[in-house]
Structure formats: structure tokens, C-alpha cells
Amino acid sequence: MTVHAAEFPHRAVPGLGKIHTALIDDAIRSLDLAGKVRLLSGAKMFSLWGEESIGLSEIVMSDGPTGVRGEEVVGGRESCLLPNATLLAQTWSSAVLEEVGALLAEEAADQQTHIVLGPTINLHRTPLGGRLFECFSEDPYLTGVLAAAYVRSLQSRGIGASPKHFLANESETQRTTVDCVVDEQTLRELYLLPFEIVEQDAQPWTVMASYNSVNGVTATEHAELLNGILKQEWGFDGLVMSDWFATKRAAESADAGLDLVMPGPDTVWSTSLEKAVRSGEVLEETVDEHVRRLLTLAARVGAFGEQRTWPTDVPRPDSNVRREQLLRISAQGMTVLKNDNATLPLTKGAGTVAVIGRHATDTVAQGGGSARVRPPHIVSIAEGLASALGPGVTNVDGVETRTRMVAAPASIVRDPETGTPGMRVRALDAQGNVTESRHFDVAELEVAEDGWLASAARIELSADVTLPSPARMRVGVIGPGQWTVTAPGHHESFTVTPHDGPGGGLHRPKSHVSVVPLESGARITATTGPHFEMRIIGLVVTAAARPAAAAIREAVEAAAATDTAIVVVGNTQEQETEGQDKKTLALPGEQDALVAAVAAVAPRTVVVVNAATPVLMPWLNNVDAVLFAGLPGQEAGDAVAAALTGEIEPAGRLVTTFPARDGEGPAWVTAPDAGRLEYAEGPRVGYRGWHQSGAEPLFWFGHGLGYTTWDYTSAQITERDRAGVKAVTVALTNTGLHSGNETVQVYHLPTDDGQPARLIGWAQVSLDAGQSGTVQVQCDLRTQRIWNVKERRWLPLSGGSLVIARGLGDPRITVPLENGQES
């Protein structure tokens, strides 16, 4: 028997560099005001200024929720692509998040990157949130504990973390201007709690302030949050940086507690902060404090004082050790939502299998936006199942799932000059002369304002198409610009506009395509003229769409002729993306019709959901099994195969409550009204609101079947004090046919002041079939308190009972708090 209890460790180690206060004081004294102010804005998009006179080296940052991307959003170096954050969180395992932190630290060190910009610890307030895929969960306690493990592990290896986005950044609609209106008690009990847990249990070296306003004050100028709660009340001794382009005013943000403005070099601080000091709006002592925090960070990451050395033996992203890690982590976080008649796990050789659906071959491994990385490969679900299940597997394409195209895969485009996979990019002057020419081994690139293409009058992309036979193809481009596209028999000019807001041409670039008949060897050329802001551009070459009816008819024929149909459905980067929220939880395209049609004829139907966040399942009662696979990272297909066959038990538990229909649940709307987004549900977010309303969701937070069954035989409180319950001991038995991993969850159901249910602890236990054991669940007092607004202090949550459960939809034992014995 193996028991894994949730842990609440000591604060993080101080970092690589020993922090000498005298050294920092000397450095600050040696700098004039202009020199200090210069250090407090970024030097470039993802780096900070060095200063040789004081021994300060350049500090490099990278986005990092699902991998260490490096400075380039696309086309940069290959990096490990991890499972997305909700899939990691579905493990409910601090040990897994510690392993993730260690992996990210190694990847960062290999890229000579000092700070990884993550984790994202905003909550899943509404399932419509576009960026939920890179956040952990709807519960502040689960989010905080997992994030602390990630931060602690990362920083113990000398790489800084940056929990984000502080604060109340739970939706993407109008994210740079929205005013999130949240009452004080809800802020304290929900939205501040994960940051508080991370600060207390892991001591992050940086925190990132968000774009939005909170109760009328923009986050980068929010003195109550930054100076008051974060720095003074919690004792945060790290650095507060802005989200990119989030800082609006110099004096107000500097006085509120912001320490660093990103990106640089030109910011509101670089142009206005020195003037604000000289005019008396900002004290120079305030600037000194910001510099002190910056130099403390630099010491911790080995860029000031004691300088760090970088390793040379980090495993490659496609190495066996990395592939094993990522496959294992991904598979064990996958969640079995339904499994009638023990349909799963599948057995190799036990009949024929038809793998159906566009997501089987076009598997979505990551979300869109700044979290995106370039992986060494993505194993499709079709490839993984063919490898695991053998020759009895056939693949059938499904219905269309994308309306916004992605760049052509390198497998079908070739550089016209070298003949190697990828495309040719040329910079042209005003007369059409080539000033520079480069090969790209992917069919997209980032155009930066300070990059090699910045001075080009026009940019030309070209590639030769490799096809097995003549075909009708969608040909065009992604990315904003005024475009001309040519192909044999085709010439077209058009404009693609960026989305509104920061990164509108970068995070989810629009596309434009036309259907063109092509033969192998056909050359595609696209040119674009005047520059927009930083953007991604690329070539699109993909098969022409076919009618949904034809795709469904082909799937039905295959399903009727097989023993098991595995239908793979899901979302794309159009739904799971930074900068845009969803309008519906329905699967895109005609995927629901596809599942229903297959289920009507197949002897057994298994649905694999390739999505990070809740989706509607109108066909649920008609299928035999459902595996929620998340966005599984670079080893996606092999991880799905390992989960479906039971090679690795998909023991994940949901981190978000699934509504059965659009519009259900305690919080739904993401769109502000006249610029204000009211969190009217208060603390009743997710399962808390569902439970208090008495309504039944499709699947509860914490739900997950695994591959065995469990009997909870007893529970008792074994440690408590006046502030609450500190430990509960639970006895249970694996009553199924397989060994399994169970996540024992403890919820407090209060009776006072209409407070909602809340998770207060969990622990995990591994038992063989028929084996019994006990597990001690450590419960956190930070979850068992109420913020008293009038007295501005915490009061203990009293009364009620504890429920020991497999999610609130499957309670097993109730323990009244009066006597601590089960009932």
C-alpha cells in the first residue's frame, strides 16, 4: 500500500545567489536616478537590463505554463510540450507538480533562462473562460497547493517562478479594460487564497500583476492588493512585475507597489518615472525599494553577486527520459467519466477497433496564446492507438472542427531553394529586391518590431507542396497583413486584420484560405506589406473541407463493421486560447452528431474528449465509456493509448464542474456590462454553488472512476484544534478487479451564515485489488475560516459536518463536527 498525503511544506530556499544586503545597498548608492529607473523596465520583450558597473547580468524570462518556450512564440527552439495545466491538476498530486517544476527548471537552465512565467493560478470561475486550460482548477485550495509544489520545485533549482495573474483575471473578454467587481469576503476566501498559499508555502520570487481592474482600480496600481496585502500583510519579499503592456501610469503604479514594467525598452516608466521623482510625485526611496527587490531577484537566480553556471547535460525534449515522463504524467491525469459494463480498459487483440474523428489525426496537444511552445513532435491519438492495439485498428476521418486554419505541417511543404521541409522567407525592399533570405523548418514565423524583417518593405513566404496525388486543397495564410497569394491557376489579394487587444496578431492569428486544385510540386507564394504590431504569419495548405453528412456516413459504415468504435472529439485553439472566451460549451462543428450516429450502430462506443475544459455531452447516455483526455502534450497519442488499455491507470479527478447545458451553474457570463464584470455569485463558484443550489451537474468537481471500485469503511477526526479540523483518518478497500489509485476528498459543509461547501483536504492511496488500507488526510486551516469584513480579520468556520467523498456527487461518509465520529 502506498499513501500520498497532501503536503504543506516549509518556505522555499533563498536561491542560487547568497543575498548580501550590503552588496545591494552599495549597488543602489552607486546608481544615479536615471540608472535606477532604467533597470525597472524590460530591456527587450523577455529580458531585463544588465549593469556591468554593479555586477548585474542580463536576466532572461520565458513563458512557461506548458513548457519553456524561449523568446520566440513560434519558430524558435524545440522544447518539451507538457500536458496542459488542467490535465496536470487532474492528478491532484503535489508530487507530479514537483516533477513538472523540476523538468521546467532543467529546460529553463538548458535555454539559459532565469525566470519561468508561471504558474497561472486564476480560478475556473466560469467554464466559458478561454484561458482555463492553463489554470489549475475552480477550487482555490487545490490550485494553491499544486501551484506551491510547482513553484517550490522550480525555485529549489535556481529558476524563478512568477505566479499570475494577480488578481481576479478569470476571463479574457475585454481583459485589458474590464473592471472585475468582487466583494471583499469573496476576494479573501477565493481569489486571494491560492496566491496566499503559494506565498506562504513556496515563497515565489516574482508575482505578475494582471491587466484588469479590481473594484475600480487597475491591478498594476492597486495599492491595497500590492503594497497592502501582498507585501505588508503576507510579507512577500519578491518582485511584482506587470503583465506585458499592462502598466498605464507611472507614478500611480510605482507608488502602489509595482516593481517592474514589462516589456521594454520603451515603457511608461522609462519615459515618465524619473520626471515623477523629480517633481515629487514619487519618492526616490520608493524607486530604491523597487531596485532592491530587482537585485534580490537577480541574486536568487544567479545574475547578481554570485553568478550561476549553466548545465550542458540536460535531456533533449525528444529523449527517452522526457518521453517517458510526459507520457506517464499525461496518462495518469486523464479522467474516466463513464465506464459502463467495464468497457475500459481495452485489451489488445480483443476484436477490431475503428478510430473515428478529426481529433484522432489532428490531435490538439496545447492551447493557444503565450503558453504555446514548439514541441519536437506530437504523437497523434490515431498513431498511439495503432501502436498499442495492433493491426486490427482502422482510422476514419471525422467532421471539420476548425474554422481558423493553422500553418501547414512541415510534412507537406518544402523550401523551394533547399528542398528540405519548411518554407523560404525573404525580405524585400521597396523595389522588390531580396535583402535577406532564410529557411524556416516550420511554415510560420514571428515578425517582431525589432527583428530581421522589421525594415522590410514586403515579406515573401514560399513553399513547394508535396502531395501523394492531385487534390483540392485550402491554400492561404495566417496572420494580419495585406496579402497577395499565388499558386498554379490562382492569384488573390486580401487583408487579414488582427484581433483587438495586446497580442491580437500574435496569440490567435486569423486565417484566410481559398480552395485550389493542386498537384505535387506546386509552388505557393504569399507576400505581405505594411507591418502591424508583433504578429505571427504563415502559410496554410490543408485538404479542402467535405460535407459533414459524407464524413458521418463514412464513420457509421466503419462503426457498424467493427467491435469497438473509439470516437475522438474535442476543442481546438479557437476555444482553448488566450485573449478570447467561449460562447458555448458545445463541441465545435458537427461532432455531437458524429458521436450520436456512431453510437447508434457500434457494438461498443468509447468517446475520447481531447479538450481541457468542460464540454456538453448530449450523447452521454448512448455511449459505453468516456475518457476526458485534456490537451495531453507532445506524447498525446501514446498517453491516450496507455490510459485506454490500462497500462497506466487514468486515475485523474475533475478540477472543474461540468454543466449539462449551456447557461447552467453559479457563474456563466464573461462579458462585462458597461465595462464592469460583477462576480455576483460571491464565494459560490463551481461545486460550491452547485451544491448550495441543490442542482445536479453533468459531472462534479472531484469526479473520476479509474478502473476499480472502492468501499469506504470508516472515518474519524484524528486531529483538531479550536481553529478547525487538522486530520481525518479514513479506512477503505479496493473492491474491484484492478489495482488502483484513489483520491480521498474531505469537504466541510458549514451551517453558519449560508457558507458554501469547501474542499479542506485530500490524500491519495494506492491499493491492489481486494486490499484494504487507511489514509490520513491532512486538512488545511486556511480553508476553514471566514473573512469578517467588519472586523477585517479571519474567524474560524464552525458547525456543520465533514463529508468524505469521491466528489460531492459521490459522498461516502459523513462525520458530524460535534463529536467527530462518522454517521
Short mmCIF file of N, CA and C in Angstrom, two decimals, residues 89-90 92 137-139 142 335-337 651-658 687 699-706 712 742-745 747 759 762 805-810:
data_model
loop_
_atom_site.label_atom_id
_atom_site.label_comp_id
_atom_site.label_asym_id
_atom_site.label_seq_id
_atom_site.Cartn_x
_atom_site.Cartn_y
_atom_site.Cartn_z
N ALA A 89 -3.38 19.19 -13.15
CA ALA A 89 -4.12 19.32 -11.90
C ALA A 89 -5.03 18.13 -11.65
N GLN A 90 -5.50 17.48 -12.70
CA GLN A 90 -6.38 16.32 -12.53
C GLN A 90 -5.67 15.15 -11.85
N TRP A 92 -4.24 15.63 -9.05
CA TRP A 92 -4.38 16.02 -7.65
C TRP A 92 -3.11 15.64 -6.87
N SER A 137 -7.68 24.94 -11.55
CA SER A 137 -8.97 24.40 -11.13
C SER A 137 -9.93 25.49 -10.71
N GLU A 138 -11.15 25.08 -10.34
CA GLU A 138 -12.14 26.01 -9.81
C GLU A 138 -12.00 26.17 -8.30
N ASP A 139 -11.16 25.38 -7.66
CA ASP A 139 -11.03 25.41 -6.20
C ASP A 139 -9.75 26.13 -5.79
N LEU A 142 -7.08 23.57 -3.85
CA LEU A 142 -6.40 22.64 -4.76
C LEU A 142 -5.42 23.41 -5.63
N THR A 335 -9.07 11.31 -17.06
CA THR A 335 -10.17 11.00 -16.16
C THR A 335 -11.23 10.16 -16.85
N VAL A 336 -11.57 9.04 -16.23
CA VAL A 336 -12.65 8.18 -16.74
C VAL A 336 -13.96 8.74 -16.21
N LEU A 337 -14.77 9.30 -17.10
CA LEU A 337 -16.03 9.91 -16.71
C LEU A 337 -17.17 8.90 -16.69
N ALA A 651 -6.24 7.78 -13.48
CA ALA A 651 -6.82 7.95 -12.15
C ALA A 651 -7.16 9.40 -11.84
N GLY A 652 -7.23 10.25 -12.86
CA GLY A 652 -7.48 11.66 -12.65
C GLY A 652 -8.86 11.93 -12.07
N ARG A 653 -8.96 13.08 -11.41
CA ARG A 653 -10.23 13.56 -10.87
C ARG A 653 -10.47 14.96 -11.43
N LEU A 654 -11.70 15.25 -11.79
CA LEU A 654 -12.02 16.52 -12.44
C LEU A 654 -11.66 17.70 -11.54
N VAL A 655 -11.26 18.78 -12.17
CA VAL A 655 -10.92 20.01 -11.46
C VAL A 655 -11.91 21.13 -11.75
N THR A 656 -12.91 20.83 -12.57
CA THR A 656 -13.97 21.78 -12.92
C THR A 656 -15.28 21.03 -12.99
N THR A 657 -16.34 21.62 -12.49
CA THR A 657 -17.67 21.02 -12.57
C THR A 657 -18.22 21.18 -13.98
N PHE A 658 -18.78 20.10 -14.54
CA PHE A 658 -19.33 20.10 -15.90
C PHE A 658 -20.84 20.35 -15.87
N TYR A 687 -18.32 23.90 -7.77
CA TYR A 687 -19.06 22.92 -6.98
C TYR A 687 -19.71 23.56 -5.76
N PHE A 699 -21.18 16.39 -14.38
CA PHE A 699 -20.13 15.75 -13.59
C PHE A 699 -19.64 16.74 -12.54
N TRP A 700 -19.43 16.24 -11.33
CA TRP A 700 -18.96 17.08 -10.24
C TRP A 700 -17.45 17.26 -10.26
N PHE A 701 -16.99 18.39 -9.79
CA PHE A 701 -15.60 18.56 -9.39
C PHE A 701 -15.21 17.37 -8.51
N GLY A 702 -14.03 16.81 -8.77
CA GLY A 702 -13.57 15.67 -7.99
C GLY A 702 -13.98 14.32 -8.53
N HIS A 703 -14.85 14.29 -9.56
CA HIS A 703 -15.32 13.02 -10.11
C HIS A 703 -14.23 12.35 -10.93
N GLY A 704 -14.19 11.04 -10.88
CA GLY A 704 -13.27 10.24 -11.68
C GLY A 704 -13.38 8.79 -11.24
N LEU A 705 -13.58 7.87 -12.19
CA LEU A 705 -13.87 6.47 -11.85
C LEU A 705 -12.62 5.60 -11.74
N GLY A 706 -11.56 5.93 -12.48
CA GLY A 706 -10.44 5.00 -12.55
C GLY A 706 -10.90 3.66 -13.09
N TYR A 712 -15.58 2.70 1.24
CA TYR A 712 -15.09 3.48 2.38
C TYR A 712 -15.72 2.90 3.65
N GLU A 742 -6.67 5.92 -5.49
CA GLU A 742 -7.86 6.63 -5.06
C GLU A 742 -7.49 7.99 -4.47
N THR A 743 -8.30 8.99 -4.77
CA THR A 743 -8.14 10.31 -4.19
C THR A 743 -9.27 10.53 -3.20
N VAL A 744 -8.95 10.47 -1.92
CA VAL A 744 -9.92 10.61 -0.84
C VAL A 744 -10.08 12.09 -0.55
N GLN A 745 -11.29 12.60 -0.71
CA GLN A 745 -11.55 14.04 -0.59
C GLN A 745 -12.37 14.32 0.67
N TYR A 747 -14.61 17.32 2.50
CA TYR A 747 -15.30 18.60 2.33
C TYR A 747 -15.92 19.01 3.66
N LEU A 759 -13.70 22.24 -0.17
CA LEU A 759 -12.67 21.21 -0.01
C LEU A 759 -11.68 21.68 1.05
N TRP A 762 -7.27 16.50 1.06
CA TRP A 762 -7.37 15.26 0.29
C TRP A 762 -6.07 14.48 0.48
N ALA A 805 -15.58 11.89 0.53
CA ALA A 805 -16.28 11.67 -0.73
C ALA A 805 -15.32 11.42 -1.88
N ARG A 806 -15.91 10.94 -2.96
CA ARG A 806 -15.24 10.87 -4.26
C ARG A 806 -15.82 11.99 -5.13
N GLY A 807 -15.79 13.22 -4.60
CA GLY A 807 -16.50 14.33 -5.20
C GLY A 807 -17.86 14.44 -4.54
N LEU A 808 -18.43 15.64 -4.50
CA LEU A 808 -19.70 15.83 -3.81
C LEU A 808 -20.85 15.09 -4.48
N GLY A 809 -20.65 14.60 -5.70
CA GLY A 809 -21.66 13.77 -6.33
C GLY A 809 -21.61 12.33 -5.86
N ASP A 810 -20.60 11.97 -5.09
CA ASP A 810 -20.46 10.60 -4.60
C ASP A 810 -19.96 10.61 -3.16
#
